Amino acid sequence: MIKVGVTNDYKSITQNLNCNSLWVDSIQVIFDADCPQKLLNDLRKNPVDVLFASHHLIHCITVAFYGQLKDYFPDIRIVIFDLFDQEKIRFNLSNSGTQKEFDRTKNLLVRTAKEIFIGPHIVFDENHDPQGFLEKLKLFRQGKYNFNDVVYISLREKYVIKLAAKELCAKEIAEELNISLRTVEVHKRNLMSKTNSKNFIGVILYALTNRVMTLEELYD
């Protein structure tokens, strides 16, 4: 059973997910949140596997908000309905932990609820050509494409960097942050990928060089 949360239900979303005969026993819509506070409360009370979210939940929602959601709910898959023309916003979305981004097309809803667990990180509406962006994203993560101010490092990831700098092993970091060992390893792999580092020392150096963290923050 895939548990789904929705923000600003577009009326057809829940109906399409629940009424599809092939998926009626596999998908359950748990809640529909219309503001950030309700969304947080619903997630605390009823954790879901997938969140179908609108970037325009209300005006104060930002890319960072979804990154913060991933800090508190690292296993959730976030699907963004709205497409964005600004390349910088797309880069920030992809690096904030958002798995997929596409226009709200009925044919994609059910498929996405399943494929988000096994497919690529970003999917665009079928009417748009994502190839150029995906190629740039690949080059960016390899350090071959310059794009200022795009690497998002979450609060949880900063804690992982800080504890690793103090020479704690992954198991000790997991105990310190009260998270699973697997989650720590995922964070470390993601950090190495985002910062194009061959090892975690490179991640620490990246954080210092790019002023993501200060020496005081690392070693206080």
Coordinates of C-alpha atoms in Angstrom, one line a residue:
M1 CA 0.0 0.0 0.0
I2 CA 1.4 3.4 -1.1
K3 CA 0.2 6.1 1.3
V4 CA -0.2 9.5 -0.4
G5 CA -0.6 13.0 0.9
V6 CA -1.8 15.9 -1.2
T7 CA -1.6 19.7 -1.0
N8 CA -4.2 22.0 -2.5
D9 CA -6.1 19.0 -4.1
Y10 CA -7.0 19.9 -7.6
K11 CA -10.2 17.8 -7.1
S12 CA -9.2 15.3 -9.8
I13 CA -6.0 14.1 -8.1
T14 CA -7.6 12.1 -5.2
Q15 CA -10.3 10.8 -7.5
N16 CA -7.9 9.7 -10.2
L17 CA -5.7 7.9 -7.7
N18 CA -8.5 6.2 -5.7
C19 CA -10.7 5.3 -8.6
N20 CA -8.2 3.7 -11.0
S21 CA -9.2 0.1 -11.0
L22 CA -5.7 -1.1 -11.4
W23 CA -4.5 0.8 -8.3
V24 CA -7.4 1.0 -6.0
D25 CA -5.9 -1.6 -3.6
S26 CA -2.4 -0.1 -3.9
I27 CA -2.8 3.6 -3.3
Q28 CA -4.5 5.4 -0.5
V29 CA -4.8 9.2 -0.2
I30 CA -4.3 9.9 3.5
F31 CA -4.8 13.7 3.7
D32 CA -5.2 17.0 1.8
A33 CA -3.4 20.0 3.3
D34 CA -4.2 23.5 2.3
C35 CA -1.5 25.4 4.3
P36 CA 2.0 24.7 5.6
Q37 CA 1.0 24.2 9.2
K38 CA -1.7 21.7 8.4
L39 CA 0.7 19.9 6.1
L40 CA 3.3 19.6 8.9
N41 CA 0.7 18.4 11.4
D42 CA -0.7 15.9 9.0
L43 CA 2.7 14.5 8.2
R44 CA 3.5 14.1 11.9
K45 CA 0.2 12.3 12.6
N46 CA 0.0 10.3 9.4
P47 CA 3.4 9.8 7.7
V48 CA 3.0 9.1 4.0
D49 CA 5.3 7.6 1.3
V50 CA 4.6 10.2 -1.4
L51 CA 3.6 13.8 -1.2
F52 CA 1.9 15.3 -4.3
A53 CA 2.7 19.0 -3.6
S54 CA 2.1 22.3 -5.2
H55 CA 4.9 24.9 -5.2
H56 CA 2.1 27.4 -4.8
L57 CA 0.6 26.0 -1.6
I58 CA 0.6 29.5 -0.4
H59 CA 2.8 32.5 -1.2
C60 CA 5.3 31.9 1.5
I61 CA 6.2 28.4 0.3
T62 CA 9.7 28.3 -1.1
V63 CA 12.1 25.7 -2.5
A64 CA 13.8 25.7 0.9
F65 CA 10.5 24.6 2.5
Y66 CA 10.6 21.3 0.7
G67 CA 14.2 20.9 1.6
Q68 CA 13.3 21.4 5.3
L69 CA 10.5 18.8 4.9
K70 CA 13.2 16.3 3.8
D71 CA 15.2 17.2 6.9
Y72 CA 12.3 16.0 9.2
F73 CA 10.9 13.3 6.9
P74 CA 14.0 11.9 5.0
D75 CA 12.1 8.9 3.5
I76 CA 9.3 10.9 1.9
R77 CA 9.1 11.2 -1.8
I78 CA 8.0 14.7 -2.9
V79 CA 6.3 15.3 -6.3
I80 CA 6.1 18.9 -7.5
F81 CA 3.2 19.6 -9.8
D82 CA 4.3 23.0 -11.2
L83 CA 6.8 23.4 -14.0
F84 CA 9.3 26.3 -13.7
D85 CA 11.0 28.2 -16.5
Q86 CA 13.9 29.5 -14.4
E87 CA 16.8 27.1 -14.6
K88 CA 18.0 28.1 -11.1
I89 CA 14.7 27.1 -9.5
R90 CA 14.9 23.7 -11.2
F91 CA 18.4 23.2 -10.0
N92 CA 17.4 24.1 -6.5
L93 CA 14.4 21.8 -6.6
S94 CA 16.5 18.9 -7.7
N95 CA 19.2 19.5 -5.1
S96 CA 16.7 20.0 -2.2
G97 CA 15.6 16.4 -2.3
T98 CA 12.6 16.7 -4.6
Q99 CA 12.3 13.5 -6.5
K100 CA 10.1 14.5 -9.4
E101 CA 8.8 17.6 -11.1
F102 CA 6.1 17.8 -13.8
D103 CA 2.9 19.4 -14.9
R104 CA -0.3 18.0 -13.3
T105 CA -1.3 15.7 -16.1
K106 CA -3.9 13.0 -15.3
N107 CA -2.1 10.3 -17.2
L108 CA 1.0 10.7 -15.0
L109 CA -0.6 10.6 -11.5
V110 CA -1.0 6.9 -11.0
R111 CA 2.2 6.0 -12.9
T112 CA 4.2 8.4 -10.8
A113 CA 3.0 7.1 -7.5
K114 CA 4.7 3.8 -8.4
E115 CA 7.6 4.9 -10.5
I116 CA 8.9 7.5 -8.0
F117 CA 10.4 4.6 -6.1
I118 CA 12.3 3.1 -9.0
G119 CA 12.6 5.7 -11.7
P120 CA 14.8 8.7 -12.4
H121 CA 15.0 11.6 -10.0
I122 CA 13.2 14.2 -12.2
V123 CA 10.4 13.7 -14.7
F124 CA 8.8 16.5 -16.7
D125 CA 5.5 16.8 -18.5
E126 CA 5.6 14.9 -21.8
N127 CA 5.0 18.1 -23.7
H128 CA 8.4 19.5 -22.5
D129 CA 11.8 18.4 -23.5
P130 CA 13.8 17.8 -20.3
Q131 CA 17.0 16.4 -22.0
G132 CA 18.9 19.7 -22.0
F133 CA 18.2 20.3 -18.4
L134 CA 19.0 16.8 -17.3
E135 CA 22.3 16.9 -19.2
K136 CA 23.3 20.2 -17.5
L137 CA 22.3 18.7 -14.1
K138 CA 24.5 15.7 -14.8
L139 CA 27.4 17.9 -15.8
F140 CA 26.8 20.2 -12.7
R141 CA 27.0 17.2 -10.4
Q142 CA 30.3 16.2 -12.0
G143 CA 31.7 19.7 -11.5
K144 CA 31.7 20.4 -15.2
Y145 CA 28.9 23.0 -15.3
N146 CA 29.1 26.3 -13.4
F147 CA 25.9 27.5 -11.8
N148 CA 26.3 29.8 -8.8
D149 CA 24.3 29.2 -5.6
V150 CA 22.6 26.0 -6.5
V151 CA 23.8 23.4 -4.1
Y152 CA 21.3 23.0 -1.3
I153 CA 22.7 21.5 1.9
S154 CA 20.0 20.8 4.4
L155 CA 20.2 21.2 8.2
R156 CA 20.3 17.5 8.7
E157 CA 23.1 17.2 6.1
K158 CA 25.0 19.9 8.0
Y159 CA 24.8 17.9 11.2
V160 CA 26.1 14.9 9.3
I161 CA 29.1 16.9 8.1
K162 CA 29.7 18.3 11.5
L163 CA 29.8 14.9 13.2
A164 CA 31.9 13.4 10.4
A165 CA 34.4 16.3 10.9
K166 CA 34.6 15.2 14.5
E167 CA 35.6 11.7 13.2
L168 CA 32.4 10.0 14.3
C169 CA 31.7 6.8 12.3
A170 CA 28.3 6.3 10.5
K171 CA 26.9 4.3 13.3
E172 CA 27.8 6.9 15.9
I173 CA 26.3 9.6 13.7
A174 CA 23.1 7.6 13.5
E175 CA 22.9 7.3 17.2
E176 CA 23.7 11.0 17.8
L177 CA 21.0 12.1 15.3
N178 CA 18.5 9.3 16.3
I179 CA 18.2 8.1 12.7
S180 CA 18.9 4.9 11.0
L181 CA 22.4 3.9 9.7
R182 CA 21.0 3.6 6.2
T183 CA 19.7 7.2 6.4
V184 CA 23.2 8.4 7.4
E185 CA 24.8 6.5 4.5
V186 CA 22.2 8.0 2.1
H187 CA 23.0 11.5 3.3
K188 CA 26.7 10.9 2.9
R189 CA 26.4 9.6 -0.6
N190 CA 24.1 12.5 -1.6
L191 CA 26.6 15.0 -0.1
M192 CA 29.5 13.5 -2.0
S193 CA 27.4 13.6 -5.2
K194 CA 26.2 17.1 -4.8
T195 CA 29.6 18.5 -4.0
N196 CA 31.4 16.3 -6.5
S197 CA 33.7 14.9 -3.8
K198 CA 35.5 11.6 -4.1
N199 CA 35.4 11.1 -0.3
F200 CA 33.8 12.8 2.7
I201 CA 36.9 14.9 3.4
G202 CA 36.1 16.6 0.1
V203 CA 32.6 17.3 1.4
I204 CA 34.0 19.0 4.5
L205 CA 36.4 21.0 2.5
Y206 CA 33.6 22.0 0.1
A207 CA 31.4 23.2 3.1
L208 CA 34.3 25.4 4.3
T209 CA 35.5 26.7 1.0
N210 CA 32.0 27.7 -0.1
R211 CA 31.0 29.1 3.3
V212 CA 28.2 26.6 3.8
M213 CA 29.6 26.1 7.3
T214 CA 32.3 27.9 9.3
L215 CA 35.1 26.3 11.4
E216 CA 33.2 27.4 14.5
E217 CA 30.1 25.6 13.3
L218 CA 32.1 22.5 12.5
Y219 CA 34.0 22.2 15.7
D220 CA 32.0 23.9 18.4

